[in-house]
Coordinates of C-alpha atoms in Angstrom, one line a residue:
M1 CA 122.0 68.6 121.4
K2 CA 118.5 70.1 121.4
Q3 CA 116.8 69.9 118.0
V4 CA 115.1 72.6 116.0
E5 CA 112.9 72.2 112.9
L6 CA 112.4 74.1 109.7
L7 CA 108.9 73.2 108.5
A8 CA 107.9 73.7 104.9
P9 CA 104.6 73.5 103.0
A10 CA 103.8 70.9 100.3
R11 CA 101.0 71.5 97.9
D12 CA 101.7 68.1 96.4
I13 CA 104.3 65.4 96.4
D14 CA 106.6 67.3 94.0
A15 CA 106.6 70.4 96.2
G16 CA 107.2 68.2 99.2
I17 CA 110.2 66.5 97.7
A18 CA 111.6 69.9 96.6
A19 CA 111.2 71.2 100.1
V20 CA 113.1 68.2 101.5
N21 CA 115.8 68.6 98.9
C22 CA 116.2 72.2 99.8
G23 CA 116.8 71.4 103.5
A24 CA 113.4 71.2 105.2
D25 CA 113.5 69.2 108.4
A26 CA 109.8 68.5 108.0
V27 CA 106.9 69.1 105.5
Y28 CA 103.2 69.5 106.1
I29 CA 100.7 68.4 103.4
G30 CA 97.0 68.0 103.1
A31 CA 95.2 64.7 102.8
R32 CA 92.3 64.1 100.3
Q33 CA 89.8 65.8 102.6
F34 CA 89.3 67.6 105.9
G35 CA 92.2 70.1 105.4
A36 CA 92.0 73.8 105.9
R37 CA 93.0 74.3 102.2
E38 CA 90.2 72.4 100.4
N39 CA 92.0 72.7 97.0
A40 CA 95.3 71.2 98.3
G41 CA 94.4 67.6 98.9
N42 CA 96.6 64.6 98.2
S43 CA 96.0 60.8 98.1
V44 CA 97.2 58.6 100.9
Q45 CA 99.5 56.9 98.3
D46 CA 101.2 60.1 97.4
I47 CA 101.7 61.0 101.1
E48 CA 103.2 57.6 101.7
R49 CA 105.6 58.1 98.8
L50 CA 106.6 61.5 100.3
A51 CA 107.1 60.1 103.7
H52 CA 109.3 57.3 102.3
Y53 CA 111.5 59.9 100.6
A54 CA 111.6 62.3 103.6
H55 CA 112.5 59.6 106.0
K56 CA 115.7 58.8 104.2
Y57 CA 116.9 62.1 105.7
W58 CA 115.1 61.6 109.0
A59 CA 112.8 64.5 107.9
R60 CA 109.2 64.2 109.0
V61 CA 105.9 64.5 107.3
Y62 CA 102.8 66.0 109.0
V63 CA 99.3 65.8 107.6
T64 CA 96.8 68.6 108.0
L65 CA 93.4 67.4 109.1
N66 CA 92.5 70.8 110.5
T67 CA 88.9 71.5 109.9
L68 CA 85.8 71.3 112.0
L69 CA 83.9 68.0 111.5
Y70 CA 80.2 67.2 111.5
D71 CA 79.1 64.1 113.5
H72 CA 78.6 62.0 110.3
E73 CA 82.1 62.8 109.2
L74 CA 84.0 61.6 112.3
P75 CA 84.0 57.9 111.3
E76 CA 85.4 58.7 107.9
A77 CA 88.0 61.1 109.4
V78 CA 89.1 58.4 111.9
A79 CA 89.4 55.8 109.0
L80 CA 91.5 58.3 107.0
I81 CA 93.8 59.0 110.0
T82 CA 94.3 55.2 110.4
Q83 CA 95.3 55.0 106.8
L84 CA 97.7 57.9 107.1
Y85 CA 99.3 56.3 110.2
E86 CA 99.8 53.1 108.3
A87 CA 101.3 55.1 105.5
G88 CA 104.0 56.3 107.9
I89 CA 103.3 59.9 108.6
D90 CA 104.9 61.5 111.7
G91 CA 102.2 63.7 113.1
L92 CA 98.6 64.9 112.5
I93 CA 97.6 68.6 112.6
I94 CA 94.1 69.0 113.9
Q95 CA 91.5 71.6 114.8
D96 CA 88.5 69.7 116.0
M97 CA 88.8 68.7 119.6
G98 CA 86.2 66.0 119.1
L99 CA 89.0 63.8 117.6
L100 CA 90.5 63.5 121.1
E101 CA 87.4 61.5 122.0
C102 CA 87.8 59.0 119.1
D103 CA 89.8 55.9 118.9
L104 CA 92.9 57.1 117.1
P105 CA 96.2 55.4 116.3
P106 CA 99.2 56.6 118.4
L107 CA 100.1 59.5 116.2
P108 CA 101.5 62.7 117.7
L109 CA 98.8 65.3 117.6
I110 CA 99.6 68.9 116.7
A111 CA 97.1 71.7 117.6
S112 CA 96.5 73.7 114.5
T113 CA 96.8 77.5 114.7
Q114 CA 93.0 77.2 113.8
M115 CA 92.5 76.4 117.5
H116 CA 93.7 80.0 118.3
N117 CA 96.5 79.0 120.6
N118 CA 97.1 82.4 122.1
T119 CA 97.3 82.1 125.9
P120 CA 99.5 80.2 128.4
Q121 CA 96.3 78.7 129.9
K122 CA 95.0 77.4 126.6
V123 CA 98.4 75.8 125.7
A124 CA 98.9 74.3 129.1
F125 CA 95.5 72.7 128.8
L126 CA 96.4 71.2 125.5
E127 CA 99.6 69.9 127.0
Q128 CA 97.7 68.2 129.8
V129 CA 95.3 66.3 127.4
G130 CA 98.2 64.8 125.3
I131 CA 98.7 67.3 122.5
Q132 CA 102.4 67.0 121.4
R133 CA 102.8 70.4 119.8
V134 CA 100.9 73.7 119.4
I135 CA 101.1 76.0 116.4
L136 CA 100.9 79.4 118.1
A137 CA 98.6 82.3 117.0
R138 CA 100.4 84.4 114.4
E139 CA 99.8 87.7 116.2
L140 CA 101.7 86.8 119.4
S141 CA 104.6 88.9 120.4
L142 CA 108.0 87.6 121.6
D143 CA 107.0 88.4 125.2
Q144 CA 103.8 86.5 124.9
I145 CA 105.6 83.5 123.4
R146 CA 108.1 83.6 126.3
E147 CA 105.3 83.6 128.8
I148 CA 103.6 80.6 127.2
R149 CA 106.9 78.7 127.3
R150 CA 107.4 79.7 131.0
Q151 CA 104.0 78.3 132.0
T152 CA 104.3 75.0 130.1
S153 CA 106.8 72.2 130.3
V154 CA 107.2 69.6 127.5
I155 CA 104.8 70.7 124.8
E156 CA 106.5 71.8 121.6
L157 CA 106.0 75.3 120.3
E158 CA 105.7 76.0 116.6
C159 CA 105.2 79.4 115.0
F160 CA 104.9 80.8 111.5
V161 CA 107.9 82.8 110.2
H162 CA 106.9 83.5 106.6
G163 CA 104.0 83.7 104.2
A164 CA 100.5 85.0 103.8
L165 CA 98.6 86.4 106.8
C166 CA 94.9 86.1 107.8
V167 CA 93.7 89.4 109.1
C168 CA 91.5 87.6 111.7
Y169 CA 92.6 85.4 114.6
S170 CA 92.9 82.0 113.0
G171 CA 89.9 79.8 113.6
Q172 CA 87.9 82.8 114.7
C173 CA 86.9 84.1 111.2
Y174 CA 83.3 83.7 110.2
L175 CA 83.1 86.4 107.6
S176 CA 83.2 84.1 104.5
Y177 CA 80.6 81.8 106.1
A178 CA 78.4 84.7 107.0
I179 CA 78.5 86.1 103.5
G180 CA 78.0 83.0 101.4
G181 CA 78.2 79.9 103.5
R182 CA 81.8 79.1 102.7
S183 CA 83.5 78.4 106.0
G184 CA 87.2 79.0 106.6
N185 CA 86.9 76.5 109.5
R186 CA 85.8 73.9 106.8
G187 CA 88.6 74.7 104.4
Q188 CA 86.4 76.7 102.0
C189 CA 87.3 80.4 102.7
A190 CA 86.3 82.7 99.9
Q191 CA 88.9 85.2 101.1
P192 CA 86.7 88.3 101.6
C193 CA 89.6 89.9 103.4
R194 CA 91.2 90.3 99.9
K195 CA 88.2 92.3 98.6
K196 CA 87.6 96.1 98.4
Y197 CA 85.8 98.0 101.2
T198 CA 84.8 101.5 101.9
L199 CA 85.2 102.9 105.4
K200 CA 82.5 105.2 106.7
D201 CA 81.7 106.9 110.0
R202 CA 78.2 107.0 111.7
D203 CA 77.2 110.0 109.6
G204 CA 78.1 108.4 106.3
Q205 CA 81.4 110.4 105.9
I206 CA 83.8 108.3 103.8
L207 CA 87.2 107.9 105.4
S208 CA 88.7 105.6 102.8
H209 CA 87.0 104.7 99.5
N210 CA 87.1 101.4 97.7
R211 CA 90.4 100.0 99.0
Y212 CA 91.6 96.6 100.1
L213 CA 91.3 97.6 103.8
L214 CA 91.5 94.1 105.3
S215 CA 94.4 92.7 103.1
L216 CA 97.5 92.3 105.1
K217 CA 101.1 92.1 103.8
D218 CA 103.0 88.8 104.1
M219 CA 104.9 87.7 107.1
H220 CA 108.8 87.8 107.1
R221 CA 110.6 87.0 110.3
A222 CA 114.0 85.8 109.1
D223 CA 115.7 88.6 111.2
Y224 CA 114.1 87.2 114.4
L225 CA 115.0 83.5 114.3
R226 CA 117.4 83.8 117.2
E227 CA 114.9 85.7 119.3
L228 CA 112.2 83.1 118.6
L229 CA 114.5 80.3 119.4
D230 CA 115.4 81.9 122.7
A231 CA 111.7 82.4 123.4
G232 CA 111.0 78.7 123.2
I233 CA 110.2 78.0 119.5
T234 CA 111.5 74.7 118.2
S235 CA 109.6 74.6 114.9
F236 CA 109.8 77.4 112.4
K237 CA 106.9 77.2 109.9
I238 CA 106.7 78.5 106.3
E239 CA 103.1 79.1 105.1
G240 CA 102.1 78.1 101.6
R241 CA 100.2 74.9 100.9
L242 CA 98.7 76.6 97.8
K243 CA 102.1 77.9 96.5
D244 CA 104.0 76.5 93.6
E245 CA 107.3 74.6 93.6
A246 CA 109.3 77.8 92.7
Y247 CA 108.1 79.5 95.9
V248 CA 109.0 76.4 98.0
K249 CA 112.5 76.1 96.5
N250 CA 113.2 79.8 97.0
I251 CA 111.8 80.3 100.5
V252 CA 112.9 77.0 102.0
S253 CA 116.4 77.5 100.8
Y254 CA 116.5 81.1 102.1
Y255 CA 115.3 80.1 105.6
R256 CA 117.6 77.1 105.6
Q257 CA 120.6 79.4 105.2
R258 CA 119.3 81.9 107.7
L259 CA 118.5 79.2 110.3
D260 CA 121.8 77.4 109.8
A261 CA 123.6 80.6 110.5
V262 CA 121.7 81.0 113.8
L263 CA 122.4 77.4 114.8
A264 CA 126.1 77.4 114.0
G265 CA 128.3 76.9 117.0
G266 CA 125.3 76.8 119.5
D267 CA 123.5 74.2 121.6
W268 CA 120.9 73.5 118.9
R269 CA 121.0 71.4 115.8
K270 CA 118.6 70.8 113.0
S271 CA 116.3 67.8 113.5
S272 CA 117.1 66.0 110.2
S273 CA 120.1 64.7 108.3
G274 CA 122.0 65.8 105.3
T275 CA 123.3 69.0 103.7
S276 CA 121.4 70.7 100.8
R277 CA 123.3 72.3 98.0
I278 CA 121.7 74.7 95.5
N279 CA 123.0 76.6 92.5
F280 CA 121.0 79.8 93.0
T281 CA 120.8 82.6 95.5
P282 CA 117.5 82.5 97.3
D283 CA 115.7 85.9 97.6
P284 CA 112.2 86.3 99.2
V285 CA 111.3 89.3 97.0
K286 CA 111.6 87.2 93.9
T287 CA 108.5 85.1 94.6
F288 CA 105.0 86.0 95.5
N289 CA 104.7 88.7 98.2
R290 CA 102.5 91.6 99.1
G291 CA 105.2 93.4 100.9
Y292 CA 106.5 92.2 104.2
T293 CA 105.9 92.7 107.9
N294 CA 107.1 90.9 111.1
Y295 CA 103.4 91.2 112.3
F296 CA 103.6 92.6 115.8
L297 CA 106.4 90.2 116.9
T298 CA 108.2 93.0 118.6
G299 CA 105.1 94.8 119.7
R300 CA 102.8 97.3 118.0
R301 CA 104.8 99.9 116.1
D302 CA 103.9 102.6 113.5
E303 CA 104.6 100.3 110.6
A304 CA 101.7 99.6 108.2
V305 CA 101.0 95.9 108.3
A306 CA 98.4 96.0 105.5
S307 CA 98.6 96.3 101.7
I308 CA 95.5 98.3 101.2
D309 CA 96.2 99.2 97.6
T310 CA 96.3 95.6 96.3
P311 CA 96.0 92.0 97.5
K312 CA 98.3 90.9 94.6
S313 CA 102.0 90.3 94.6
I314 CA 104.0 93.4 93.9
G315 CA 107.4 91.8 94.0
E316 CA 110.6 93.9 94.2
K317 CA 110.9 97.7 93.6
I318 CA 113.0 98.3 90.5
G319 CA 113.1 102.1 90.2
Q320 CA 111.3 105.2 89.0
V321 CA 110.3 106.1 85.5
L322 CA 112.6 108.8 84.2
T323 CA 111.7 109.0 80.5
V324 CA 108.6 108.0 78.6
N325 CA 108.3 107.3 74.9
K326 CA 105.5 105.9 72.8
R327 CA 107.2 102.5 72.7
Y328 CA 109.6 102.4 75.6
F329 CA 110.5 103.9 79.0
M330 CA 113.7 104.5 81.0
L331 CA 114.4 104.2 84.7
D332 CA 116.4 106.4 87.1
T333 CA 118.5 103.3 88.0
P334 CA 120.6 101.1 85.7
A335 CA 118.2 98.8 83.9
I336 CA 118.1 95.3 85.5
L337 CA 114.9 94.2 83.7
H338 CA 115.1 91.4 81.1
N339 CA 113.0 90.0 78.3
G340 CA 110.0 88.1 79.7
D341 CA 109.9 89.9 83.1
G342 CA 106.6 90.9 84.5
I343 CA 106.3 94.4 85.9
C344 CA 103.6 96.2 87.8
F345 CA 102.8 99.7 88.9
F346 CA 100.1 101.8 90.6
D347 CA 98.3 104.1 88.2
T348 CA 96.9 107.5 89.0
S349 CA 93.9 105.9 90.7
R350 CA 96.2 103.7 92.9
E351 CA 95.0 100.6 91.0
L352 CA 97.7 98.0 90.3
Q353 CA 98.4 97.5 86.6
G354 CA 100.9 95.3 84.9
T355 CA 102.6 94.3 81.7
Q356 CA 105.4 92.1 80.3
I357 CA 108.8 93.2 79.1
N358 CA 109.3 92.4 75.4
S359 CA 112.9 93.6 75.1
V360 CA 115.6 95.7 76.7
Q361 CA 117.9 97.7 74.6
A362 CA 120.6 99.3 76.6
E363 CA 118.6 101.6 79.0
R364 CA 115.5 101.5 76.9
I365 CA 112.8 99.1 78.2
F366 CA 110.1 98.0 75.7
P367 CA 107.0 96.6 77.4
A368 CA 104.1 94.8 75.7
S369 CA 102.0 97.9 76.6
M370 CA 102.9 101.4 77.6
E371 CA 99.3 102.1 78.8
G372 CA 99.3 103.8 82.2
I373 CA 103.1 104.2 82.4
S374 CA 104.1 107.8 83.2
R375 CA 107.1 109.8 84.3
G376 CA 107.9 109.5 88.1
M377 CA 106.0 106.2 88.5
V378 CA 107.5 103.5 90.6
I379 CA 108.0 100.2 88.8
Y380 CA 108.0 96.8 90.5
R381 CA 109.0 93.5 89.1
N382 CA 106.6 90.8 90.1
Y383 CA 107.9 88.1 87.8
D384 CA 111.7 87.6 87.4
H385 CA 111.9 85.5 84.3
A386 CA 115.6 84.7 84.6
F387 CA 115.2 83.8 88.3
I388 CA 112.2 81.6 87.8
T389 CA 113.9 79.8 84.9
Q390 CA 117.0 79.3 87.1
L391 CA 114.8 77.8 89.8
S392 CA 113.1 75.5 87.3
N393 CA 116.4 74.2 86.0
S394 CA 118.2 74.3 89.3
R395 CA 120.4 71.4 90.4
I396 CA 119.5 70.8 94.0
E397 CA 120.9 67.8 96.0
R398 CA 120.8 66.8 99.6
K399 CA 123.5 64.4 100.8
I400 CA 124.2 62.7 104.1
G401 CA 127.8 62.6 105.1
V402 CA 129.5 59.2 105.5
R403 CA 133.0 58.4 106.6
L404 CA 134.6 55.2 105.3
I405 CA 137.3 53.1 106.9
F406 CA 138.9 50.4 104.6
C407 CA 141.3 47.9 106.2
E408 CA 142.6 44.4 105.7
T409 CA 141.8 41.3 107.7
P410 CA 143.5 37.9 107.8
Y411 CA 141.0 36.7 105.2
G412 CA 140.5 39.7 103.0
F413 CA 139.2 43.2 103.6
F414 CA 136.7 45.1 105.7
V415 CA 135.0 48.4 105.1
S416 CA 133.2 50.4 107.8
A417 CA 130.7 53.3 107.1
I418 CA 129.8 55.8 109.8
D419 CA 127.2 58.5 108.9
E420 CA 126.8 61.9 110.4
D421 CA 124.2 60.6 112.9
S422 CA 126.8 58.1 114.2
N423 CA 125.1 55.1 112.6
Q424 CA 127.8 52.5 111.8
V425 CA 127.8 49.4 109.7
G426 CA 130.5 47.2 108.2
H427 CA 130.9 44.6 105.5
E428 CA 133.7 42.0 104.9
L429 CA 135.1 40.9 101.6
A430 CA 136.8 37.5 101.8
C431 CA 139.2 37.1 99.0
E432 CA 142.8 36.5 98.1
K433 CA 145.1 39.5 98.9
A434 CA 147.2 40.0 95.9
P435 CA 149.8 42.8 96.1
A436 CA 149.4 45.3 93.4
R437 CA 152.0 45.6 90.6
N438 CA 151.1 49.3 90.0
K439 CA 150.7 50.5 93.5
E440 CA 149.7 54.1 92.7
Q441 CA 147.0 52.9 90.2
A442 CA 145.7 50.4 92.7
M443 CA 145.3 53.1 95.4
N444 CA 143.6 55.5 93.0
S445 CA 141.2 52.8 91.8
L446 CA 140.4 52.0 95.5
R447 CA 139.6 55.6 96.4
K448 CA 137.6 56.2 93.2
Q449 CA 135.4 53.1 93.4
L450 CA 134.7 53.2 97.2
T451 CA 133.7 56.9 97.1
K452 CA 131.5 56.7 94.0
F453 CA 128.2 57.1 95.8
G454 CA 126.3 58.3 92.6
A455 CA 122.6 59.1 92.9
T456 CA 122.3 57.8 96.5
E457 CA 121.4 60.1 99.4
F458 CA 125.0 59.6 100.7
E459 CA 128.3 61.3 100.0
C460 CA 131.7 60.3 101.2
T461 CA 133.2 63.0 103.4
N462 CA 136.4 61.0 104.3
L463 CA 138.0 57.8 103.4
E464 CA 140.6 56.3 105.7
I465 CA 142.7 53.4 104.2
K466 CA 144.6 51.1 106.6
L467 CA 146.6 48.6 104.5
S468 CA 150.1 47.1 105.1
E469 CA 150.6 47.6 101.3
P470 CA 148.6 48.4 98.2
Y471 CA 146.6 45.4 96.9
F472 CA 145.0 44.7 93.6
L473 CA 141.2 44.5 93.8
P474 CA 139.0 44.2 90.7
V475 CA 136.6 47.1 90.1
A476 CA 133.6 44.8 90.2
Q477 CA 134.6 43.7 93.8
L478 CA 135.0 47.2 95.0
N479 CA 131.7 48.3 93.5
A480 CA 129.9 45.4 95.2
L481 CA 131.6 46.1 98.5
R482 CA 130.5 49.8 98.3
R483 CA 126.9 48.8 97.4
E484 CA 126.7 46.2 100.2
V485 CA 127.9 48.6 102.9
L486 CA 125.5 51.5 101.7
E487 CA 122.6 49.1 101.6
K488 CA 123.3 48.1 105.2
L489 CA 123.6 51.7 106.2
T490 CA 120.3 52.5 104.6
T491 CA 118.6 49.6 106.5
L492 CA 120.2 50.7 109.8
R493 CA 119.1 54.3 109.3
A494 CA 115.5 53.2 108.7
Q495 CA 115.7 51.2 111.9
Q496 CA 117.3 54.0 113.9
R497 CA 115.1 56.8 112.6
P498 CA 113.7 58.7 115.6
R499 CA 110.0 58.1 116.0
I500 CA 107.6 59.7 118.4
Q501 CA 104.3 58.2 119.5
G502 CA 101.3 60.2 120.6
S503 CA 99.0 59.4 123.5
I504 CA 95.7 61.1 124.2
L505 CA 95.2 61.6 127.9
K506 CA 91.6 61.0 128.9
N507 CA 91.3 63.1 132.1
S508 CA 89.2 65.9 133.6
V509 CA 91.7 68.7 134.0
P510 CA 89.7 71.9 133.9
Y511 CA 89.4 73.9 130.6
P512 CA 90.3 77.6 131.1
E513 CA 86.7 78.7 130.4
R514 CA 83.4 77.6 131.8
A515 CA 81.3 78.8 128.9
L516 CA 81.8 78.5 125.2
S517 CA 80.0 80.6 122.6
Y518 CA 80.0 79.8 118.9
L519 CA 83.6 81.1 119.0
G520 CA 84.5 77.8 120.7
N521 CA 83.9 76.0 117.4
V522 CA 82.0 73.0 118.9
L523 CA 80.4 71.3 115.9
N524 CA 80.0 67.7 116.9
Q525 CA 78.9 65.6 119.9
Q526 CA 82.4 64.3 120.6
A527 CA 83.7 67.8 121.0
E528 CA 80.8 68.7 123.2
A529 CA 81.5 65.6 125.4
L530 CA 85.2 66.5 125.8
Y531 CA 84.5 70.1 126.9
L532 CA 81.8 68.9 129.3
R533 CA 84.2 66.4 130.9
H534 CA 86.7 69.2 131.4
G535 CA 84.3 71.4 133.3
V536 CA 82.6 73.6 130.6
T537 CA 79.0 74.1 131.6
R538 CA 77.5 76.1 128.7
I539 CA 78.2 75.3 125.1
E540 CA 76.8 77.2 122.1
P541 CA 77.0 75.2 118.8
A542 CA 79.6 76.4 116.2
A543 CA 78.6 78.9 113.5
E544 CA 78.7 76.1 111.0
S545 CA 75.8 74.4 112.7
G546 CA 73.6 76.9 110.8
L547 CA 73.8 79.7 113.3
D548 CA 72.4 83.1 112.1
L549 CA 75.4 85.4 112.3
H550 CA 73.5 88.7 111.7
G551 CA 74.5 91.0 114.6
K552 CA 77.3 88.7 115.7
K553 CA 81.1 89.1 115.7
V554 CA 82.6 87.6 112.6
M555 CA 86.2 88.7 112.9
T556 CA 88.7 89.7 115.6
S557 CA 92.0 91.2 114.6
K558 CA 95.2 92.5 116.1
Y559 CA 95.3 94.7 113.0
C560 CA 93.7 98.0 113.5
L561 CA 92.2 100.0 110.6
R562 CA 92.4 103.2 112.6
Q563 CA 96.1 102.8 113.2
Q564 CA 96.7 101.8 109.5
L565 CA 94.9 104.9 108.2
G566 CA 96.4 107.3 110.8
L567 CA 93.0 107.6 112.7
C568 CA 94.1 106.2 116.0
A569 CA 92.0 107.3 119.0
Q570 CA 95.2 108.4 120.8
N571 CA 95.4 111.3 118.3
S572 CA 92.5 113.4 119.6
T573 CA 92.7 115.9 116.7
I574 CA 92.2 113.3 114.1
A575 CA 89.6 111.4 116.1
A576 CA 87.5 114.5 116.3
N577 CA 87.0 114.5 112.6
F578 CA 84.7 111.5 112.5
T579 CA 81.9 110.0 114.6
E580 CA 81.7 106.5 115.9
P581 CA 80.9 103.7 115.2
L582 CA 82.8 103.2 112.0
S583 CA 81.6 100.6 109.4
L584 CA 83.0 98.8 106.4
V585 CA 80.8 98.5 103.3
D586 CA 81.7 95.9 100.6
E587 CA 81.3 96.2 96.9
H588 CA 77.8 94.6 97.2
G589 CA 76.6 97.1 99.8
Q590 CA 76.8 94.7 102.7
K591 CA 77.7 96.6 105.9
Y592 CA 80.0 95.5 108.7
L593 CA 80.2 97.4 112.0
L594 CA 83.5 98.0 113.7
R595 CA 84.4 98.1 117.4
F596 CA 87.8 99.1 118.7
D597 CA 89.1 97.9 122.0
C598 CA 91.9 100.5 122.4
E599 CA 93.0 99.1 125.8
T600 CA 94.1 95.8 124.2
C601 CA 94.5 97.2 120.6
V602 CA 92.0 94.8 119.1
M603 CA 89.5 95.4 116.2
E604 CA 86.3 93.5 116.0
I605 CA 84.0 93.2 113.0
F606 CA 80.3 92.5 113.3
F607 CA 77.9 91.3 110.6
A608 CA 75.3 94.1 110.4
P609 CA 72.8 94.7 111.8
A610 CA 74.4 94.9 115.3
R611 CA 74.0 97.1 118.4
L612 CA 77.3 98.3 119.8

């Protein structure tokens, strides 16, 4: 059967193990440096430990080395990649094409979404030079994904299905670098998209004042897993390498359940082994979210994809305030708040405020502070104390099913173990066969001891006993027999674990473009050499080379402010009320000019001054 992968984030080894336990088929984690999340690095030793744990379930571990590299960093990056290969990782997520010119170990290479993999031509090129998988641009629609699959052959397609969204095309954002020298392509993004801006027209008219105009909601595509699978996606990725363990447990468990329902009875199967069992009900609104959007997957609709009132988590809507007292308030719905919950609300200035619940008495809710709470206000819960406590104390286990066959031989007994991946081992116990005096007790002891798998990754799903009559076997012998056969099965699974080797193809297939501006992100001589060999004739150095970005485009987005604010050019009445070009002004007075390509529904942001 064809395989499909649920891919989870790991901030550290504990989050990675939690993801595997909750059913992830693979996890991705940052190494000590050169990752697109500078503050989410891990030692090679921890990554090796995580890989060892994941491999028991045939789950995979990918490492993110997805930043642009300076020439002097390439030798260190190659040395790190070699160490990671020796540590047993299963793939490397990269952004810098210069690495394809280096002498790398045979790791499968995965093209980071930072490469902006958005066209069939780009993905086909990556396939031809030996890239094993591409992580597609987040803003692609189902139709665009289908077309990429139609024009490629064996390259694997991965896409994000959940988590935070960058407002800009990934790998094409230079706003943070332009403002303060902190490059997103170097893992140092200062997140200016989560700051306040004022939108003005050419004449200075304010169209929106001091709002979070570039802050998007979070992605949620659980309702489209079937459609994505049919479009050619084989890896479903959850964002969140800076998120805590509670987020990982909740979201991975949720998508495991949703994906399993899609796979049931079909031609696809998950790519790893074992079944996860949890003792909580996963719910995406219970952990960090800014509200949810499918982000143009089904085309551009009227939905607002941004959260312009706050970049913070708002959580779940609880109800409206019905009654206000000096010390408490009451809601229009039955109170479901509890002691220790965190709540938030938008005040009269549309600023997000919050407080903690001290106690709940019947329908009366007593917060730590009543400041700002008024009648008619909508209350959200952004911290569910009981749910988070349940996650922290949750009993999660992942077990690989094993069938046992116990039979007698002329010289004793033999046990066979067959796991859910059809791996089979056996072990013989040579001993005297003494008929049992208490036949029922002997059979009960046999079943109990052979199926007592304890804290191993295995569980017995069936025990078949083939004996001419019940025999007496000491408990110690049965325990030793069970341990021997499970150790053999563990060894065999390690030998049989599917492995994929990568192979960079040094050729001269033409790159889809003949000229690369700074948007091509060429920061080192190896990347330049690669593009030249593939037919590119003009190459401008990357922004991070020290390029002056004044007047240049620093962001391109599928998100459109005019559509978000109801100012779309297709509405001629509204459009007549302001004069172009529009501009954003941040809290420090820095101006950014906007250009709207209405034919392709794309918004571009330029670092002022610029001539449009």
